[in-house]
Coordinates of C-alpha atoms in Angstrom, one line a residue:
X88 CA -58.1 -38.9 -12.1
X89 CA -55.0 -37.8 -10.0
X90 CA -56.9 -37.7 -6.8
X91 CA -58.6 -41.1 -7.5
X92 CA -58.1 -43.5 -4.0
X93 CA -57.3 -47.0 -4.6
X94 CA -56.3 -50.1 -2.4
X95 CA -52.6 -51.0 -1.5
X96 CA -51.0 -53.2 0.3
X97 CA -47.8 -52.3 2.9
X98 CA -45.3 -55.8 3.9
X99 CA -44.0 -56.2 7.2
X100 CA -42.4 -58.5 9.1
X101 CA -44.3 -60.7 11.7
X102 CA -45.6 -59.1 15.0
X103 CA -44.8 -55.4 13.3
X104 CA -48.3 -54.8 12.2
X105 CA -49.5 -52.5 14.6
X106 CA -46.7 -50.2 14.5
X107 CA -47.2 -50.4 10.3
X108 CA -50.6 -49.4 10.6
X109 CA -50.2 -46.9 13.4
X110 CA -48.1 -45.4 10.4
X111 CA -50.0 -45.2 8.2
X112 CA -53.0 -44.0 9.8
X113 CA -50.7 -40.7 10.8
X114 CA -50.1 -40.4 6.6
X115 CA -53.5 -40.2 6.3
X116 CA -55.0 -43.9 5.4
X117 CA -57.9 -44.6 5.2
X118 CA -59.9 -48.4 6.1
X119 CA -57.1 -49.8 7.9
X120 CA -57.1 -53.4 7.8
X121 CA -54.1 -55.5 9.7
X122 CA -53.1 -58.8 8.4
X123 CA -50.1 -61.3 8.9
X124 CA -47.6 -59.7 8.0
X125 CA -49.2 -56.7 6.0
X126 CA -51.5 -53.8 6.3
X127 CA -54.0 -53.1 3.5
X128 CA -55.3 -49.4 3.3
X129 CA -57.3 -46.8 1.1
X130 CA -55.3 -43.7 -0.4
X131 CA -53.9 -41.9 -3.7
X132 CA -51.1 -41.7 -5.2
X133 CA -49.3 -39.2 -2.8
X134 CA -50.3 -41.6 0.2
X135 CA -48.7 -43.8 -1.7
X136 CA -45.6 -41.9 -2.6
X137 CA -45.6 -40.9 0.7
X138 CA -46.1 -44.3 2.4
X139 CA -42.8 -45.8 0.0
X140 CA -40.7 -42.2 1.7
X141 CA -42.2 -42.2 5.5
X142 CA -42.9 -45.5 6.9
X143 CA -40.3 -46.8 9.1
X144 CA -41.6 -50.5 9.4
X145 CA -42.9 -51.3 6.0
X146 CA -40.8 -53.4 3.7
X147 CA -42.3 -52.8 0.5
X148 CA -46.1 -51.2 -0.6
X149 CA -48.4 -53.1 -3.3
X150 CA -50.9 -51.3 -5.6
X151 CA -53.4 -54.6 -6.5
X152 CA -54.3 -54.4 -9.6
X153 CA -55.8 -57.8 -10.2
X154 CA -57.8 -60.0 -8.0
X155 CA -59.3 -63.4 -9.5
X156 CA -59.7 -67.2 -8.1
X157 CA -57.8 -70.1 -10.2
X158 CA -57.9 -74.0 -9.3
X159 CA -55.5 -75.0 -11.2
X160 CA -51.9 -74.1 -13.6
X161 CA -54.0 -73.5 -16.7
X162 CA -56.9 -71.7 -15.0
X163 CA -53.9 -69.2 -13.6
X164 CA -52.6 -68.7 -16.9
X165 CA -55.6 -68.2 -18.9
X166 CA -56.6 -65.6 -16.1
X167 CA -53.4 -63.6 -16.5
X168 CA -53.1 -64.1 -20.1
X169 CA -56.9 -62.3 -20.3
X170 CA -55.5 -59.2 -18.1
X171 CA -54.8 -56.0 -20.3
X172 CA -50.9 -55.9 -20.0
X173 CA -50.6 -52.9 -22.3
X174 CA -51.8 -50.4 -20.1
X175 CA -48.6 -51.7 -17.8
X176 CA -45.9 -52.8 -20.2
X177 CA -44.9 -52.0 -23.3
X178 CA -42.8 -54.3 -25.9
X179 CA -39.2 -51.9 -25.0
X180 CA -40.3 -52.6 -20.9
X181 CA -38.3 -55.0 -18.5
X182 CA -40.6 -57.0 -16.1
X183 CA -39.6 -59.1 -13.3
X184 CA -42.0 -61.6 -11.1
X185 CA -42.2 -61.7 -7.4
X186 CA -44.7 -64.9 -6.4
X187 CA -46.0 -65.8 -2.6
X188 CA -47.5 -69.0 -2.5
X189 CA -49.6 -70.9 -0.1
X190 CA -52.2 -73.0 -1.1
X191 CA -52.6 -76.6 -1.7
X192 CA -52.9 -76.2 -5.6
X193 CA -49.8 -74.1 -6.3
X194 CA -47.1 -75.5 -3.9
X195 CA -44.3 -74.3 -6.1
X196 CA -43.7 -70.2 -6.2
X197 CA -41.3 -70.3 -9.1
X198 CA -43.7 -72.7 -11.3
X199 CA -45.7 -70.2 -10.6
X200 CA -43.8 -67.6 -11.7
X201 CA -43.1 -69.2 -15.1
X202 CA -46.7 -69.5 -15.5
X203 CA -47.1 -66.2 -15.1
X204 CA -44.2 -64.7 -17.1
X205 CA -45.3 -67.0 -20.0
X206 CA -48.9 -65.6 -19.9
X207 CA -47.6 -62.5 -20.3
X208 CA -45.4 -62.7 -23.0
X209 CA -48.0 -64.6 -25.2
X210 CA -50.5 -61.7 -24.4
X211 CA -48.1 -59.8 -27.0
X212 CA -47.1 -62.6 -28.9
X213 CA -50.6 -63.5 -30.0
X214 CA -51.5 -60.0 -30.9
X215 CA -48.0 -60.3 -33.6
X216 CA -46.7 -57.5 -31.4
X217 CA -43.2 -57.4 -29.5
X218 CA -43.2 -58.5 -25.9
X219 CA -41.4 -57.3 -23.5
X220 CA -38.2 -59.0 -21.7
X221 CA -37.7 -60.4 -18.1
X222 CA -35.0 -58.7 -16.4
X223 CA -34.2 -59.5 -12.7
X224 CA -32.0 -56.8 -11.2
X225 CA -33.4 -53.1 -12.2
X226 CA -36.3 -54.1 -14.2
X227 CA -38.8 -51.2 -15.1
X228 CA -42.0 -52.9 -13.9
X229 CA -41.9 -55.5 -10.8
X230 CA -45.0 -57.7 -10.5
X231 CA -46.1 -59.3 -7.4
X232 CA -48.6 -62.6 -7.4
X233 CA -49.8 -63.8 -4.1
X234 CA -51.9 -67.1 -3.5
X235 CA -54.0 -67.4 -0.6
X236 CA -55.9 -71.0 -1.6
X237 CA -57.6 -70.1 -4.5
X238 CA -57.0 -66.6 -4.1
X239 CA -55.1 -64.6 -7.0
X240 CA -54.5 -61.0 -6.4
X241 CA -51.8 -59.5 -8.7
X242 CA -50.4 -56.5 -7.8
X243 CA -47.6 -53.7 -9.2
X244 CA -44.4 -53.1 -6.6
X245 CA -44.1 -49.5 -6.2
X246 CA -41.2 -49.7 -3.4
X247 CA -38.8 -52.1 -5.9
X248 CA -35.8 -53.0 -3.5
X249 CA -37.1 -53.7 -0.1
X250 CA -38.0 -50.1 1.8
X251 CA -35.5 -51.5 4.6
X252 CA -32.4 -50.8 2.0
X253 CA -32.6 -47.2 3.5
X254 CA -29.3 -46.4 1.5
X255 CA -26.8 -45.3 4.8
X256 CA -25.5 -48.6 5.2
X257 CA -22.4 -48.5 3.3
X258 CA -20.6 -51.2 5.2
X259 CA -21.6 -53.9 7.6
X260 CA -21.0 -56.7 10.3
X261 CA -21.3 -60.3 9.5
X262 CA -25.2 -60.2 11.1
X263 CA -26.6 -57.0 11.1
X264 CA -30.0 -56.3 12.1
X265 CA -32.4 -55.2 10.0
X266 CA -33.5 -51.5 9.5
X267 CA -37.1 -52.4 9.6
X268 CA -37.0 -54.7 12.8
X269 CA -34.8 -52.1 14.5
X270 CA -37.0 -49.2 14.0
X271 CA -40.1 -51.8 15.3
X272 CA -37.8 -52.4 18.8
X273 CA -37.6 -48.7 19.3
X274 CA -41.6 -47.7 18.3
X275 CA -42.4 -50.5 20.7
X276 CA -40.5 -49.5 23.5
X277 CA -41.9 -45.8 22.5
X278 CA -38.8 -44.6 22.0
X279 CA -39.2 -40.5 21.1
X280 CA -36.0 -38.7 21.7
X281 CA -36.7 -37.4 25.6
X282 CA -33.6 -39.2 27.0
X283 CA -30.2 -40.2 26.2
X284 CA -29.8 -43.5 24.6
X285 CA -27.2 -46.4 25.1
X286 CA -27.0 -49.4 23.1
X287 CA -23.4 -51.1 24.6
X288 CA -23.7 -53.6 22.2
X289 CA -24.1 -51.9 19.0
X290 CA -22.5 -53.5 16.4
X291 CA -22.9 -51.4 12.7
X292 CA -24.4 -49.0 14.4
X293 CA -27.9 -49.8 12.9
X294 CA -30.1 -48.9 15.9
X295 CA -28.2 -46.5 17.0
X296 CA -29.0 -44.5 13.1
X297 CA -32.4 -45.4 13.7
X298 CA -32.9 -44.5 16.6
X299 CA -31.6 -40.8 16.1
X300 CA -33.4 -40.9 13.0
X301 CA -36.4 -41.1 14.9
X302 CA -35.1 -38.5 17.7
X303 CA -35.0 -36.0 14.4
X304 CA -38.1 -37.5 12.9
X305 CA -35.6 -37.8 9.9
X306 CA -37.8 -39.5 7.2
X307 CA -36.4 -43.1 6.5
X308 CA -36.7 -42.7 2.5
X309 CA -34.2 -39.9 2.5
X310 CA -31.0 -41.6 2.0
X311 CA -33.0 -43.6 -1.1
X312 CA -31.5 -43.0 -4.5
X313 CA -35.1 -44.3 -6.2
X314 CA -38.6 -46.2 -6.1
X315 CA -39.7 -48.7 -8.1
X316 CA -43.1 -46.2 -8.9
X317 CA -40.3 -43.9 -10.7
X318 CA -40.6 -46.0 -13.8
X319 CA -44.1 -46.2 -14.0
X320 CA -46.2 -44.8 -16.7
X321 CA -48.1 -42.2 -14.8
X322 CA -45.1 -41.2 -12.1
X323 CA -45.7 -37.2 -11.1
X324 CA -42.1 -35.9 -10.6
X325 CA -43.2 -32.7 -9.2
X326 CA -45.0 -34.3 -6.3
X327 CA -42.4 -36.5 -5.3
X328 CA -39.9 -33.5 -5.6
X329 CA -42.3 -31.5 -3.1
X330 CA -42.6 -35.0 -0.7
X331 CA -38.9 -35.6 -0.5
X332 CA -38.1 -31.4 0.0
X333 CA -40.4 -31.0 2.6
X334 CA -38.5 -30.7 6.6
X335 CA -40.8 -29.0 8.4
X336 CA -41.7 -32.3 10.6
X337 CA -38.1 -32.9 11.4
X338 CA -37.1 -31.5 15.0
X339 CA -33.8 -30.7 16.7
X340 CA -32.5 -33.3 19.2
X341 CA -31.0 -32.1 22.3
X342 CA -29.7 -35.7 23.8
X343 CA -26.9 -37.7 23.1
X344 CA -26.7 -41.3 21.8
X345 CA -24.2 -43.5 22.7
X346 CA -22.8 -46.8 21.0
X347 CA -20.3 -49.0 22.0
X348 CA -18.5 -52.4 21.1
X349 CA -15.8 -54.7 22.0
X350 CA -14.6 -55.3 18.8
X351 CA -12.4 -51.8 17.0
X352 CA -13.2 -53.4 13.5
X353 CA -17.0 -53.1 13.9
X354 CA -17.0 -49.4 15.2
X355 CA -14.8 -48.4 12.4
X356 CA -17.7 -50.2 10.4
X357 CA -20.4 -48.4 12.7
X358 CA -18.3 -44.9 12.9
X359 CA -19.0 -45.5 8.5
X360 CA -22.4 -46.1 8.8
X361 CA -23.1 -43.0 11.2
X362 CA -21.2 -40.5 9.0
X363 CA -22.8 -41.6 5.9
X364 CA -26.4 -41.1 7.5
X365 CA -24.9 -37.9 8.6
X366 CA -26.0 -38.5 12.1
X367 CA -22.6 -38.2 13.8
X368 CA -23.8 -35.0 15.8
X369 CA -26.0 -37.1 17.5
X370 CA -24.1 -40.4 18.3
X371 CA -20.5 -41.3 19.9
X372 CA -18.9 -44.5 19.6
X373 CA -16.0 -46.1 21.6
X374 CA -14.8 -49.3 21.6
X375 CA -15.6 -50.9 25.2
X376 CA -16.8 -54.3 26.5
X377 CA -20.2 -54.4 28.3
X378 CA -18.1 -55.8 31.3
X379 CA -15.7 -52.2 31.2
X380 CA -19.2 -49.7 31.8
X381 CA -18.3 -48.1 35.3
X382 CA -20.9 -45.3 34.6
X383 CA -24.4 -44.6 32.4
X384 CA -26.2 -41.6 31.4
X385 CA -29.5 -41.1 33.9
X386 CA -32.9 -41.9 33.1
X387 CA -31.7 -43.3 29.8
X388 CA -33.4 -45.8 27.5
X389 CA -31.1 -49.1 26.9
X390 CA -32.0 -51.0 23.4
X391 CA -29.6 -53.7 22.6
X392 CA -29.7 -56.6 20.1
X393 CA -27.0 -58.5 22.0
X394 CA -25.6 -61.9 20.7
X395 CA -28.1 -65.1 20.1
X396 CA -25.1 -67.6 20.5
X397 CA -25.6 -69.3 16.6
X398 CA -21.6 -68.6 16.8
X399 CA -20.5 -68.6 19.9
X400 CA -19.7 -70.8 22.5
X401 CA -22.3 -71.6 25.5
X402 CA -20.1 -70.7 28.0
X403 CA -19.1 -67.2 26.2
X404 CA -22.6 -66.6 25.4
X405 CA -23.5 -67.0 29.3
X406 CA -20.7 -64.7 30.3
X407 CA -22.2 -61.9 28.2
X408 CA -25.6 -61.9 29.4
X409 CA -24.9 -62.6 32.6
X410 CA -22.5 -59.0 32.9
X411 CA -25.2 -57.1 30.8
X412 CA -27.1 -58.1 33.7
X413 CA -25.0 -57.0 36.3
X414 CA -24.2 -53.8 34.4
X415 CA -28.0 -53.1 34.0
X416 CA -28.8 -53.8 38.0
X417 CA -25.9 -51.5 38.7
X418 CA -24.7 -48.7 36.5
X419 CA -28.4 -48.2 34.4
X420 CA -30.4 -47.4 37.9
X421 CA -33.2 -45.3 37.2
X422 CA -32.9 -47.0 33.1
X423 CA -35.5 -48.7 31.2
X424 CA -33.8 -51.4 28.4
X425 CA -35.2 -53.5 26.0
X426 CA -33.4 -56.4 25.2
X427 CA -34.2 -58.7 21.8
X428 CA -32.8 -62.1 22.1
X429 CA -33.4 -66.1 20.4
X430 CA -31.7 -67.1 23.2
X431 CA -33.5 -68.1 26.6
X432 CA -30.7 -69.4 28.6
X433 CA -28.9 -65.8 28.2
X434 CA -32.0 -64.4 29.6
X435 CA -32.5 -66.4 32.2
X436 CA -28.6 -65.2 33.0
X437 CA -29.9 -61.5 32.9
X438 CA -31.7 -62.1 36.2
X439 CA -34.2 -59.5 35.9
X440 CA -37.4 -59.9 36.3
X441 CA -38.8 -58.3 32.2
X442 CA -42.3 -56.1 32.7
X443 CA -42.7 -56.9 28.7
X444 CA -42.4 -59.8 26.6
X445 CA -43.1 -59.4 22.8
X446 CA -42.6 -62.0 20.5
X447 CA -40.8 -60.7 16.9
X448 CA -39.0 -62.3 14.1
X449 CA -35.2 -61.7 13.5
X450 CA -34.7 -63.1 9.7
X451 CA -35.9 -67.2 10.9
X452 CA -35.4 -67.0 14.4
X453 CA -38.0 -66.6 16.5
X454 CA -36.9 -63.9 19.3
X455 CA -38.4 -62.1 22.2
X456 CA -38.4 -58.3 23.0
X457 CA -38.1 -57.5 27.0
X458 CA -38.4 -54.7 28.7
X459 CA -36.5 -53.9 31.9
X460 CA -37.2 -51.7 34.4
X461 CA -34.0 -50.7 36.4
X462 CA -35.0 -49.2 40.0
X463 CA -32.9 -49.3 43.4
X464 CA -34.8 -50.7 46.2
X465 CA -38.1 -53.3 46.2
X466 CA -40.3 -53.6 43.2
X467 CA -43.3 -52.9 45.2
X468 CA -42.4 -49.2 46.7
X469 CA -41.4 -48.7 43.0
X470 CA -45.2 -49.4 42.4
X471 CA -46.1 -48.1 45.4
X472 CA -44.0 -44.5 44.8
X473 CA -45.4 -44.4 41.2
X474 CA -49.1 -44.7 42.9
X475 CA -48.4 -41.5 45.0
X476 CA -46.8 -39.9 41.8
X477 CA -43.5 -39.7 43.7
X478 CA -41.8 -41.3 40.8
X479 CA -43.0 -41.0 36.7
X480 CA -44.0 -44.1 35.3
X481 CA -41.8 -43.9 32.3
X482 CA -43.4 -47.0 30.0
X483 CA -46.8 -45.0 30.4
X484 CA -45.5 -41.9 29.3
X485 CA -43.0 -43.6 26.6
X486 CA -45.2 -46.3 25.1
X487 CA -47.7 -44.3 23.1
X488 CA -51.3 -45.8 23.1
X489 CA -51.9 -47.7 19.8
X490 CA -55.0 -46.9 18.0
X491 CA -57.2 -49.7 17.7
X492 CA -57.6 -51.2 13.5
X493 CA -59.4 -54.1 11.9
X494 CA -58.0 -56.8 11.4
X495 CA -58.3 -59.0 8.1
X496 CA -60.4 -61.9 9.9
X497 CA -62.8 -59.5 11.1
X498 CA -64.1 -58.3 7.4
X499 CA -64.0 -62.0 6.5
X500 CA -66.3 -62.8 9.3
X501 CA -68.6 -60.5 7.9
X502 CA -68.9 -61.3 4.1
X503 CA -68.6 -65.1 5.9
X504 CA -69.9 -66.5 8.2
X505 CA -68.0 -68.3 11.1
X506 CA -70.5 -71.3 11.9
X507 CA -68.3 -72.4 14.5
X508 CA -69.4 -69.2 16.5
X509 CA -72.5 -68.9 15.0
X510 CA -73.6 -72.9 16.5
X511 CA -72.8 -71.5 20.2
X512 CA -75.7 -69.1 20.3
X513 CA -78.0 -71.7 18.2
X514 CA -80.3 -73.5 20.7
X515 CA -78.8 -77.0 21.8
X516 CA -80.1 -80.1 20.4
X517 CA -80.9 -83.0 22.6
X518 CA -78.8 -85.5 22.6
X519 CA -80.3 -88.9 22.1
X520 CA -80.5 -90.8 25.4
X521 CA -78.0 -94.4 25.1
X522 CA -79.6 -97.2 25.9
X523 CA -78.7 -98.1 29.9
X524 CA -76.5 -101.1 30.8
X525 CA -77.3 -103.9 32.9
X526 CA -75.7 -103.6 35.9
X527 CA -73.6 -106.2 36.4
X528 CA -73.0 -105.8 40.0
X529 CA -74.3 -102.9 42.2
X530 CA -71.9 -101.3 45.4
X531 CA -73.9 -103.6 48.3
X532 CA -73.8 -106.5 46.8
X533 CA -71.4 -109.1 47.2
X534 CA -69.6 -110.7 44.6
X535 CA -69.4 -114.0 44.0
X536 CA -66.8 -115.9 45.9
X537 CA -64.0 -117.8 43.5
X538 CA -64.6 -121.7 44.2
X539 CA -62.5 -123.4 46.3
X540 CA -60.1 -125.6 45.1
X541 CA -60.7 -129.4 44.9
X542 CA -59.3 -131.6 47.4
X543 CA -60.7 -134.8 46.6
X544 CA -56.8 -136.0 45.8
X545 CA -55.7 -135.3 49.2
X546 CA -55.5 -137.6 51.5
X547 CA -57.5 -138.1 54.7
X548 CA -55.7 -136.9 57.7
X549 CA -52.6 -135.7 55.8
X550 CA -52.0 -132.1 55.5
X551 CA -51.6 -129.9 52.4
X552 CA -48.6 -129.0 51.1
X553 CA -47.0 -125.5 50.5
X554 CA -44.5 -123.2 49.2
X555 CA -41.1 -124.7 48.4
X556 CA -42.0 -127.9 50.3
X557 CA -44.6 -128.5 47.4
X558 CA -42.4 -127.8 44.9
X559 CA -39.2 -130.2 46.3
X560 CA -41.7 -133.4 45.8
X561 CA -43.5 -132.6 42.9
X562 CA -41.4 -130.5 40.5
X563 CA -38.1 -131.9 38.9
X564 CA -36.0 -129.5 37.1
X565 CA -33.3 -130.6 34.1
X566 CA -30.2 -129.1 33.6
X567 CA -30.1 -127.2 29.9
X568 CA -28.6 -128.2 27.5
X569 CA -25.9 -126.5 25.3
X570 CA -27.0 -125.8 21.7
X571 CA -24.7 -124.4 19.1
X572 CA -27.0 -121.3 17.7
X573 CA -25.1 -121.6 14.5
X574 CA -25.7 -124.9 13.6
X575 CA -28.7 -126.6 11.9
X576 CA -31.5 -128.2 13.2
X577 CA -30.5 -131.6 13.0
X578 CA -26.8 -131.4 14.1
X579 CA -28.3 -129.2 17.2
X580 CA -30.7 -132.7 17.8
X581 CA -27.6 -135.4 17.3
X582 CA -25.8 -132.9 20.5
X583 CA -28.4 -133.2 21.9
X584 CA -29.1 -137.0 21.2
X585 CA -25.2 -137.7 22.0
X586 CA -24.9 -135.6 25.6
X587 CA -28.1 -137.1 26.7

């Protein structure tokens, strides 16, 4: 059936769920469901299609084919081994394996993988027909295992290189962001194309392209030469002709963008970028430090991915955070920016106070997203003049309201359930009562008084003696003597012996 709905699976990166799903609800999903890192849904195979071509924030989208529970190597083979592979490969196919692992019994992804690929070949081999061959780069079919415990789920890759390959970049900056993470920044700070946009810090240009890219609602699969789905058994041509053909959501963009960089290397790299995503209507670049901005387009939105220090000196890094500060408290008046950065101490040397702070993932380093809002005068007749409606709030109208999804611990609590929770409404048992100990003494009473010392020794009529008196008649001291650590036991006593 063509129109038959199915399950599938869209990647992300950490804390980009909710924009994922907010994207896919607006394709038309259906029984959203956010995970860690990933958004299961319910569509067909235009949503799917259409998920691969649209969605900004997704990194790759899994059809599961296969869900089963294994405990061990062996189990996990014999499972795959009893899956009908010929309705996906065929002996002249290419396969390649993709395995996510964490669990307690499979601690090693790429013994998995072996286990896997070899489970599939013998399904051919044992009927006496030809297998098919492993092929990493370009292969026809790419398989993806996940282990969750015990939990198998097989799936086919329809996206094949990761979604955030949009295909503009055609060359780059020794750390570029990512496409994906960029386009999360700007959906967070509800970026929509109202205002003029700065990014003094800009690098290869990469969220300057998606950022006009969403001014235009330019879909991100444009620039993509192909999809893993293409080589699939059942792929419709004709509807991804008509999905990849269609403008009429794309809008015209009356702003400007504006990038800039220190460095002339890495806006010849950016200027590149821009002209191959054929976006250089939109954006202008110029080569200028964040410390040369004398003057800033009004009411614009500032996004920046400015330098975490991982190669520069303290000292420099403070220098640069500490102008983008100053910059932003006096040229952006009236600005909102949104600043991602690993690096506390520059944002300490900001010296803003941020009205957000949301926790991303850049690659392995765990960052923060802030938002700034620039205003002359006192923070609270900003509040106050917002009250009175004498100044737009801009983050209300910018930041659009997210819709509210499941989330993947919410259907387990259902099919399971959570007896942590469930013992809080479950009528308390008495505890039984511990036996009571004797009191030993109680508050009022007096404790027993230490006994005094003997004096039967002393003489009658003589008094006692103290302090260093007492110890000048009693106590005699001997000088040390000198013993030669390295020596034995016995030539240590005959010194001894001798000096005395």
């Amino acid at each position: 059936m063509e129109n038959a709905k199915f399950k599938l699976v869209a990647k992300t990166f950490q804390g980009v769920e909710e924009e994922l799903a907010t994207e896919i609800s607006q394709l038309g999903g259906e029984d959203i469901i956010i995970g860690k890192r990933m958004v299961s849904f319910v569509g067909d195979k235009e949503l799917m299609y259409r998920a691969n071509f649209f969605c900004r924030t997704a990194l790759r989208i899994l059809k599961p084919i296969y869900t089963f529970e294994a405990n061990s190597t062996d189990e996990l083979y014999d499972k795959i081994k009893g899956y009908n592979w010929e309705q996906i490969l065929s002996p002249k196919s290419t396969f390649t394996i993709d395995s996510v692992v964490n669990s307690d019994e499979f601690r090693n992804s790429r013994f998995v993988t072996y286990r896997a690929k070899d489970a599939i070949v013998d399904y051919f081999t044992d009927r006496g027909k030809e297998r098919p061959s492993v092929r990493l780069t370009n292969p026809d079919i790419y398989i993806n295992i996940h282990i969750s415990h015990n939990e198998c789920t097989i799936s086919l890759d329809s996206s094949g290189e990761s979604l955030h390959k949009r295909g503009y970049r055609v060359a780059q900056t020794e750390a570029p962001i990512n496409e994906v993470l960029a386009a999360a920044m700007l959906m967070k700070a509800g970026w929509n194309g109202n205002s003029d946009f700065v990014d003094p810090m800009c690098g290869s240009g990469t969220i300057l392209i998606e950022a006009a890219m969403i001014a235009t609602n330019t879909p991100p699969g444009i620039y993509r030469q192909e999809y893993a789905f293409e080589k699939w058994p059942d792929f419709d041509a004709d509807l991804l002709h008509e999905i990849y053909n269609d403008d009429s959501a794309e809008r015209e963009f009356n702003n400007k963008i504006y990038g800039a960089d220190i460095n002339p290397q890495v806006i010849e790299v950016a200027t590149k970028n821009v002209k191959s995503a054929g976006m250089e209507r939109y954006i202008s670049l110029e080569t200028r430090s964040i410390q040369r901005w004398e003057e800033a387009p009004q009411n614009c939105m500032v996004v920046t991915n400015p330098p975490y220090g991982e190669r520069l000196k303290p000292r420099d890094l403070e220098d640069i955070y500490e102008a983008l500060g100053g910059k932003l408290k006096h040229i952006f008046l009236g600005c909102s920016a949104w600043i991602i950065s690993s690096s506390r101490e520059g944002f300490d040397k900001i010296g803003l106070k941020p009205s957000q702070k949301i926790k991303m993932m850049n690659g392995a380093l765990e960052c923060e997203l802030r938002e700034y809002q620039i205003f002359g005068g006192k923070y609270n007749q900003h509040k106050k003049d917002i009250a009175e409606g004498k100044k737009e709030d801009r983050r209300e109208k910018r930041t659009p309201k997210k819709e509210s999804f499941k989330r993947e611990f919410e259907k387990k609590d259902k099919e399971k359930k959570n007896y942590r929770f469930d013992d809080r409404t479950a009528p308390k048992k008495e505890k039984p009562s511990k036996p009571k100990r004797e009191k030993v003494f109680s508050k009022r009473e007096n404790k027993p008084k230490p006994a005094p010392v003997p004096t039967e020794n002393l003489e009658r009529g003589k008094r006692e003696l103290h302090g260093d008196e007492f110890v000048s008649k009693f106590v005699t001291f001997r000088k040390p003597t000198m013993i030669d650590e390295s020596a034995t036991e016995n030539k240590q006593f005959r010194k001894r012996k001798n000096k005395e």
